[in-house]
C-alpha positions as CSV (number, residue, x, y, z in Angstrom):
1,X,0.0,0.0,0.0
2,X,1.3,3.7,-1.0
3,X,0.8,6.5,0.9
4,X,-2.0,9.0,-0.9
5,X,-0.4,11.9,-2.8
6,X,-3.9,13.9,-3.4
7,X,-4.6,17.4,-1.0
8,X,-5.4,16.0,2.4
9,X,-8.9,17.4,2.7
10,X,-9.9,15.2,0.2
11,X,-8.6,12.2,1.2
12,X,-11.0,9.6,2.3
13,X,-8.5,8.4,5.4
14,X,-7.1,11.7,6.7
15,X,-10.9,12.8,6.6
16,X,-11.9,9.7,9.2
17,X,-9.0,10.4,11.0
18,X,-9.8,13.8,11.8
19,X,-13.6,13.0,12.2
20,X,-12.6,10.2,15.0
21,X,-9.7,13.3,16.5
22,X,-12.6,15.6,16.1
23,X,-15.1,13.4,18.1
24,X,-12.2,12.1,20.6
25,X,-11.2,15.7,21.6
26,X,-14.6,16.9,22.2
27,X,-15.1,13.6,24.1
28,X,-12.7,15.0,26.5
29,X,-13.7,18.5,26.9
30,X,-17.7,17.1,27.5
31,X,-15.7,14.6,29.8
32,X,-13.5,16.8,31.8
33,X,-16.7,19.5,32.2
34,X,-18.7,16.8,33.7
35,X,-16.1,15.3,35.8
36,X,-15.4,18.9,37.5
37,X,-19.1,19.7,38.1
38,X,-19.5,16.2,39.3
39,X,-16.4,16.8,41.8
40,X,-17.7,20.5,42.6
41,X,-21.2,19.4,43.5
42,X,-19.9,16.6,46.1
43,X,-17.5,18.0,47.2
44,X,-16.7,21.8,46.5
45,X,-13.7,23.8,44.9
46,X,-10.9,22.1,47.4
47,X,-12.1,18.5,46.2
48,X,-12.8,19.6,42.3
49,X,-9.1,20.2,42.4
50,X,-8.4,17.0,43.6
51,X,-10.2,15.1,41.1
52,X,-8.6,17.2,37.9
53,X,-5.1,16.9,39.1
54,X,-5.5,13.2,40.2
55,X,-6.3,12.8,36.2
56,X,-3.1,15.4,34.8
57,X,-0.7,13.5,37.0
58,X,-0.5,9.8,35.3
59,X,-0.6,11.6,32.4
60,X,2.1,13.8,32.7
61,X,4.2,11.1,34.6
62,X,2.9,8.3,31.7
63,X,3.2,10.2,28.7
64,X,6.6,9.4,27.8
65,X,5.6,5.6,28.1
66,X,2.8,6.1,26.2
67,X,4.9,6.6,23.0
68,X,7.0,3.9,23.5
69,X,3.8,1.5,23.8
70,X,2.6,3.7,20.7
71,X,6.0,2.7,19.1
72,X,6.2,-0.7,19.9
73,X,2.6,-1.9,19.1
74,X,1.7,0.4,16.2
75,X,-0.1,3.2,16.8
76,X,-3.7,2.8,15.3
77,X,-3.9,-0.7,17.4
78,X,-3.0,1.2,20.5
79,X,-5.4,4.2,19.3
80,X,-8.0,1.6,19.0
81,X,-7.5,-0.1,22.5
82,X,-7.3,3.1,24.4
83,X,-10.5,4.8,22.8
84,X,-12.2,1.7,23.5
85,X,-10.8,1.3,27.1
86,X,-11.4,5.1,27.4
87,X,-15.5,4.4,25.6
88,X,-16.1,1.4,28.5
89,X,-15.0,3.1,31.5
90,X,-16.7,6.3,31.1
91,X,-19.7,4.7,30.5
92,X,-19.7,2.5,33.3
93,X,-19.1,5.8,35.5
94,X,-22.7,6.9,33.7
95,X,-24.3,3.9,34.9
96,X,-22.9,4.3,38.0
97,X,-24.1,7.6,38.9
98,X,-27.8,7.0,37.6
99,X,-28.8,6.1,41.1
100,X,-26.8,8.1,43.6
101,X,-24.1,10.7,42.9
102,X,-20.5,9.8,43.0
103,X,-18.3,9.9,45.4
104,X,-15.1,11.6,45.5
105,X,-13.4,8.8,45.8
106,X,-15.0,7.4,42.2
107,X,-14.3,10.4,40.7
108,X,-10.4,10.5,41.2
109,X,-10.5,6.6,41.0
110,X,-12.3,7.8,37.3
111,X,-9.6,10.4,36.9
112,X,-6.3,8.5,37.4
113,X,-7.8,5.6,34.8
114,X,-8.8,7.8,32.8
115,X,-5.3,10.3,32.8
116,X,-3.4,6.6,32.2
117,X,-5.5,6.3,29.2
118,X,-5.0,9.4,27.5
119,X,-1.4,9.1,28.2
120,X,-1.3,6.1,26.0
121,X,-4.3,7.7,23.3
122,X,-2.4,10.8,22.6
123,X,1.3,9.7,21.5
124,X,-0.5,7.2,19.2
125,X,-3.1,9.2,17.9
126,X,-0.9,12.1,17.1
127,X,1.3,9.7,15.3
128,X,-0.8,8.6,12.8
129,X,-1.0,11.2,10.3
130,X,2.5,10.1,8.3
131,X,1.0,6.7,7.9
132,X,-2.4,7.7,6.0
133,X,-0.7,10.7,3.8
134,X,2.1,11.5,2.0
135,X,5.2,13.8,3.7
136,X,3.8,17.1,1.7
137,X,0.6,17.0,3.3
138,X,1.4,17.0,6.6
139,X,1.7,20.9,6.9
140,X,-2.2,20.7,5.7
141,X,-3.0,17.9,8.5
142,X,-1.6,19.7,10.9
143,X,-4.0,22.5,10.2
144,X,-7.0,20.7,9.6
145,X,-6.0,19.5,13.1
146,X,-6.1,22.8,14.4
147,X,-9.5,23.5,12.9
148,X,-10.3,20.6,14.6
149,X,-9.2,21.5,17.9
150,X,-11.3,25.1,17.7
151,X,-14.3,23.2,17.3
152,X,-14.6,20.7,19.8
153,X,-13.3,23.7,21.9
154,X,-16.4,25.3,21.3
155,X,-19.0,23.2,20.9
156,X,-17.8,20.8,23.8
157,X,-18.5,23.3,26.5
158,X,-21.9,24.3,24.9
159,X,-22.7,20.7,24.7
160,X,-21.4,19.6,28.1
161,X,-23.2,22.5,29.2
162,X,-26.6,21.7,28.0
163,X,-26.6,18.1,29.2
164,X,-25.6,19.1,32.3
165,X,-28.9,21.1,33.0
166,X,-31.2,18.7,31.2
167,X,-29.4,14.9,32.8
168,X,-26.9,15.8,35.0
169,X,-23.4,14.3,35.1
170,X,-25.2,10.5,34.4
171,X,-25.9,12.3,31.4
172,X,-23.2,14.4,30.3
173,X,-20.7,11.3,31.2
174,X,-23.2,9.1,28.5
175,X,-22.3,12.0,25.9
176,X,-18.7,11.5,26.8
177,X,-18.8,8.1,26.6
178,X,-20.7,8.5,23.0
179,X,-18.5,10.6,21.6
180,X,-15.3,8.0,22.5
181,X,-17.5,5.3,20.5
182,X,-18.1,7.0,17.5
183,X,-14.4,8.2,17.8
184,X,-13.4,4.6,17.9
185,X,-15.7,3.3,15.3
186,X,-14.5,6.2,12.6
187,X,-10.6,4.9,13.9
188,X,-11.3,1.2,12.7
189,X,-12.1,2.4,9.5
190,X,-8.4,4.0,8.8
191,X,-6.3,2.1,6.5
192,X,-2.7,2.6,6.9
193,X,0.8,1.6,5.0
194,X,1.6,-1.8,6.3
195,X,5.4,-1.4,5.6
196,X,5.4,1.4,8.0
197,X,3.2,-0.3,10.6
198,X,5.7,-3.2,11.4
199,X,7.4,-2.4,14.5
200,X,10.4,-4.0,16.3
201,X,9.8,-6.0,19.1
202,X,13.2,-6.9,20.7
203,X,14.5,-4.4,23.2
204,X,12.7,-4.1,26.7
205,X,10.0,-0.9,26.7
206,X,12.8,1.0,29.1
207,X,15.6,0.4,26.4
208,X,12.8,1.5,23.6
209,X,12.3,5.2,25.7
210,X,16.2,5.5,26.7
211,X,16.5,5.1,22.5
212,X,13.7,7.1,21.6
213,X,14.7,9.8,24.1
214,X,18.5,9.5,22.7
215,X,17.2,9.7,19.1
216,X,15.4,13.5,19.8
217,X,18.5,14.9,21.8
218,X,21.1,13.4,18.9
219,X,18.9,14.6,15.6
220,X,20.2,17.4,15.1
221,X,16.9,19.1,13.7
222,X,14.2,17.6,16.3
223,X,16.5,18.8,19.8
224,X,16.1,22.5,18.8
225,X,12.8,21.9,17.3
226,X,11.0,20.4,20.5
227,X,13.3,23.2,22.7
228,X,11.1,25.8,20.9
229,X,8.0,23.9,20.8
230,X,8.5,23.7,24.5
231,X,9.3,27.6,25.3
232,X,6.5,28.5,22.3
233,X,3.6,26.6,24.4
234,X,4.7,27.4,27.7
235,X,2.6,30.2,28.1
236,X,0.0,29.7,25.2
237,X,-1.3,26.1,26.7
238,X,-3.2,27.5,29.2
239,X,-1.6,30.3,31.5
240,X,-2.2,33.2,28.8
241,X,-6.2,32.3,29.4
242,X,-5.7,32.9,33.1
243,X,-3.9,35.7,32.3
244,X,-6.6,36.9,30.3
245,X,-8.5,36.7,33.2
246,X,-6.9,39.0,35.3
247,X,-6.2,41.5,32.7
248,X,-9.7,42.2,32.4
249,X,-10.3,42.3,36.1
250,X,-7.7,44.6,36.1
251,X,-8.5,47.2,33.6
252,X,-12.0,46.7,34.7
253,X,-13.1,45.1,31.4
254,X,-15.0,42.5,33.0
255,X,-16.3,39.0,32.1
256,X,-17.2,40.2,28.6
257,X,-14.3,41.5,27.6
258,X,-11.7,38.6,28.5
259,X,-14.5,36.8,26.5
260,X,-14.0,39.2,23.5
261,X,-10.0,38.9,24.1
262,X,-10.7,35.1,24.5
263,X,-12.4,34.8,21.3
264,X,-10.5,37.3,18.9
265,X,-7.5,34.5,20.0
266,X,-9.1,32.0,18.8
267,X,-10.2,33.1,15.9
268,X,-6.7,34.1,15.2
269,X,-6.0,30.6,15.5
270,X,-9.1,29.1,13.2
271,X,-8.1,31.4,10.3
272,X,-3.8,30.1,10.8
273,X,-5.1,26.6,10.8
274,X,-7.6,27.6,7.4
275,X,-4.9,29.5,5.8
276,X,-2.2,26.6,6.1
277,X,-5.5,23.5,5.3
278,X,-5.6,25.0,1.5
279,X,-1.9,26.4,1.4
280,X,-0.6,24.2,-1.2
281,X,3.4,24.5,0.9
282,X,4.8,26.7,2.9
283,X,7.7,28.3,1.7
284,X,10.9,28.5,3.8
285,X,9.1,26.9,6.9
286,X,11.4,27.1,9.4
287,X,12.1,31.0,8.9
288,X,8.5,31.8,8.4
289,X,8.2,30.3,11.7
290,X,10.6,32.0,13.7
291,X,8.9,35.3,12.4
292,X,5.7,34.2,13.6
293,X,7.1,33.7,16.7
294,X,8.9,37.3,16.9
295,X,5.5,38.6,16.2
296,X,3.8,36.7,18.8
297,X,6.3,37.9,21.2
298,X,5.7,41.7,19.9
299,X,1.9,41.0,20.1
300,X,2.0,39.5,23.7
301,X,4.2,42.3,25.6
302,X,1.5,44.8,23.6
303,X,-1.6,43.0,25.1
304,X,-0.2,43.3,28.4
305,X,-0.2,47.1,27.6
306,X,-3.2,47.5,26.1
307,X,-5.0,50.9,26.9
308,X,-8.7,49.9,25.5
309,X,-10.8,46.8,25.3
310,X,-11.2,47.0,21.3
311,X,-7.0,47.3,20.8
312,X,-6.6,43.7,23.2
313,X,-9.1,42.0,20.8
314,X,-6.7,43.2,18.2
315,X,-3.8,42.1,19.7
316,X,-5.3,38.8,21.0
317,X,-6.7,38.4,17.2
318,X,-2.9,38.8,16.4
319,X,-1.1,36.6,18.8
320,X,-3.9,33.7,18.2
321,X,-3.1,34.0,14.4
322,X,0.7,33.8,14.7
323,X,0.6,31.3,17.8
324,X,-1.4,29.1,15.8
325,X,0.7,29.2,12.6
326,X,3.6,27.9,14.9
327,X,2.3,25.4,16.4
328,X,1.2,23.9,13.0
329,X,4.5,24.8,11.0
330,X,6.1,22.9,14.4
331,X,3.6,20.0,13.8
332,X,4.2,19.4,10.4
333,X,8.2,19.0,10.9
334,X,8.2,16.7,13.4
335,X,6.1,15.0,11.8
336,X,8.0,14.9,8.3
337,X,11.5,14.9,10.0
338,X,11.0,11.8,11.9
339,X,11.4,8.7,11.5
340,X,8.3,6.3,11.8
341,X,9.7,3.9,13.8
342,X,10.1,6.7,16.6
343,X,7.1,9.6,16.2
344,X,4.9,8.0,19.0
345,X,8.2,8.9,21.0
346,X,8.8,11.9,19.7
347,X,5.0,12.7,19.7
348,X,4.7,11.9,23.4
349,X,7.7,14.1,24.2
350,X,6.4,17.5,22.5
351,X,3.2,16.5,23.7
352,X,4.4,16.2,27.7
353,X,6.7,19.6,27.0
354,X,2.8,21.4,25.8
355,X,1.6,19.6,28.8
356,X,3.9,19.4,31.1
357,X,6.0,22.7,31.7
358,X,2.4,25.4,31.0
359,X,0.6,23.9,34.3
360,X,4.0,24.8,36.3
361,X,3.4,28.3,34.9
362,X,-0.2,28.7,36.6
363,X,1.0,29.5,40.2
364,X,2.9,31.8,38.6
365,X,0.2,33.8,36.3
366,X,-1.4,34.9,39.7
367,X,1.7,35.5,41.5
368,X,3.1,38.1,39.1
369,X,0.3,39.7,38.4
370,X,-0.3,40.6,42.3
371,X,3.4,41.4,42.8
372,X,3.7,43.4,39.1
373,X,0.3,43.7,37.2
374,X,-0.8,41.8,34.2
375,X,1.3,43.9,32.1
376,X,4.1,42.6,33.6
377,X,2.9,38.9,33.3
378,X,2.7,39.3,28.9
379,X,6.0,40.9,29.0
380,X,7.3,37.9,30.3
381,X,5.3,35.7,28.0
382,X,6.4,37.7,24.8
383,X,10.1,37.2,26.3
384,X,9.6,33.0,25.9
385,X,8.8,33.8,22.6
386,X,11.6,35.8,22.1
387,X,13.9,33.2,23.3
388,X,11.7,30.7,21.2
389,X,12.8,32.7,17.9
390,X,15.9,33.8,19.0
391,X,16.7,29.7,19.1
392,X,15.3,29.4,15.8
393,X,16.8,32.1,14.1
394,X,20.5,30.8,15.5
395,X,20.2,27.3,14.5
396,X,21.4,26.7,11.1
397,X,18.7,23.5,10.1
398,X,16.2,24.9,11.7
399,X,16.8,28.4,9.9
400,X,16.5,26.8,6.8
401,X,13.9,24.2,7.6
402,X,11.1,23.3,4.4
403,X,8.4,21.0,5.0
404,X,9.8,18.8,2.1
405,X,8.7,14.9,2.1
406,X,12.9,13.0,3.2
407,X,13.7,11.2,-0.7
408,X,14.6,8.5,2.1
409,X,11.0,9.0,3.3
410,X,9.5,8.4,-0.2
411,X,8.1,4.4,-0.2
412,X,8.6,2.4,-2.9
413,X,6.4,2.6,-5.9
414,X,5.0,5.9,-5.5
């Protein structure tokens, strides 16, 4: 089997792979709602906290792991398992809770099972784009992934929201659940390149992560690249929407206006992810991206000093745009610069450094912002990013980086 040449929004597989991504992600964000107003109701804010971070530590801790199981038994087989593992446990908790509400106790039982799970779903999931499309497409994937990520962003919440008042958590875990079944039924309909599937089998799991995490600090493209995804996320993960939050408390824009900030972000990040879906290539990739990030950093420091409501919706417009173009430029070369045998590796280790290092930034986000003001807080996020691009800039392959398919790369036959 070859891999498909033709634009990846019109090819059959990468179209069920994003419908099962699409479904699986806004699985989660019904799932995590429900779980937190479940905790919240039994138990308050003190206990709600609990529950979510008895969830993000396996993960975190696992995620490495996870690509090395990814690695070792192919990753649409381990996508498979975990969505379905992920599909039964979630709606056993909905049967559960039909009766009596959950304890605490079930819910961070939940949780950790649950944050084990993902850890192993989202190396393997994340590595199967270069197995259903050819090198030159990823660049579109990765944006149609974005898209993707926008949606379930909003309409999760709205749906999760909705349940919630009609059924309750029974009922908002059941649409979780759902969602993870028609995720997994759209997976098992994927074909991918069987040459590429076969994995090796010999060395112990710990020898397979000391390899795979060897293989990312010796290529000498991939060790800057996942540096800068690492200081590009950092802030934009999650800590710039508590930021957010303060600002507008702060400048006495209210709940609206973080909303409109909020928003003009995102749509920033929508029309990136559009623009690079029907971009046939993007030329000089890896210089393109460290100009984004310059911008971002620009944009960032100047929505910390934002006088009016309507100029931080223009900055947050600007920083969502160029944020987003990163991450999928950043994407689309790990993706094409790796080798298949290793991406749920080097999946699971950008993954754990978008993860991992923003939730140590949180304590942080209100900690500056008492001591210095929110302005103070974006300067130091637009100073990541300047580090981020200043680490592109300086590093010769990365400088010169084009999201060209390997002639290595290119299977037999096509």
């Amino acid at each position: 089997m070859t891999l498909s040449a033709r634009p990846a929004f019109r090819d059959v597989d990468v179209l069920r792979w994003l419908t099962a991504y699409t479904a699986s992600v806004t699985g989660d964000v019904v799932y995590f709602l429900a779980l937190s107003w479940a905790a919240t109701r039994v138990g308050g804010p003190s206990q709600a906290g609990l529950v979510v971070a008895a969830g993000a530590l396996p993960r975190a801790v696992l995620m490495l792991g996870g690509g090395v199981v990814a690695d070792r038994f192919g990753p649409r087989r381990v996508a498979v398992v975990s969505d379905a593992i992920r599909c039964a446990v979630i709606l056993a908790v909905a049967a559960a809770v039909v009766p009596a509400s959950p304890s605490v106790w079930l819910l961070v039982a939940v949780a950790l099972v649950f944050g084990v799970v993902d850890a192993v779903f989202m190396p393997a999931v994340g590595a199967l784009p270069p197995r259903i499309t050819a090198p030159e497409q990823l660049a579109r994937v990765q944006g149609m992934r974005g898209l993707s990520i926008r949606l379930s962003n909003a309409v999760g919440p709205l749906l999760a929201g909705s349940v919630l008042v009609i059924g309750g958590a029974a009922a908002a875990f059941t649409v979780a659940g759902v969602l993870f079944a028609v995720s997994l039924g759209v997976l098992l309909t994927v074909r991918i390149t069987a040459e590429i599937e076969a994995v090796s089998q010999r060395a112990s799991a710990w020898r397979e992560l000391i390899d795979g995490l060897r293989y990312v600090r010796r290529h000498r493209m991939l060790a800057p690249l996942v540096a800068v995804i690492g200081l590009s996320e950092m802030c934009f993960s999650g800590p710039v929407a508590t930021g957010l939050v303060l600002l507008a408390d702060e400048r006495g824009w209210g709940a609206s206006g973080m909303r409109w900030v909020a928003s003009a972000f995102s749509v920033g990040a929508a029309a990136a992810a559009l623009l690079l879906t029907v971009s046939p290539r993007i030329p000089r990739a890896g210089l393109t991206m460290s100009g984004a990030l310059l911008v971002t950093a620009a944009g960032a420091a100047a929505l910390g000093h934002a006088p009016s409501l309507p100029t931080a919706v223009m900055f947050g417009a600007l920083i969502g745009l160029t944020s987003g173009f990163t991450t999928t430029v950043t994407g689309a070369l790990i993706q094409t610069e790796t080798d298949p045998r290793y991406l749920g590796r080097v999946t699971s280790v950008t993954t754990l450094c978008t993860l991992g290092l923003a939730p140590a930034l949180f304590p942080v986000v209100g900690v500056t912002v008492a001591l210095w003001g929110a302005d103070v807080f974006f300067a130091g996020c637009g100073a990541i990013c300047l580090l981020a691009a200043a680490l592109g800039l300086s590093v010769p392959v990365l400088r010169r980086a084009e999201l060209r398919p390997p002639k290595s790369a290119t299977p037999a036959g096509r």
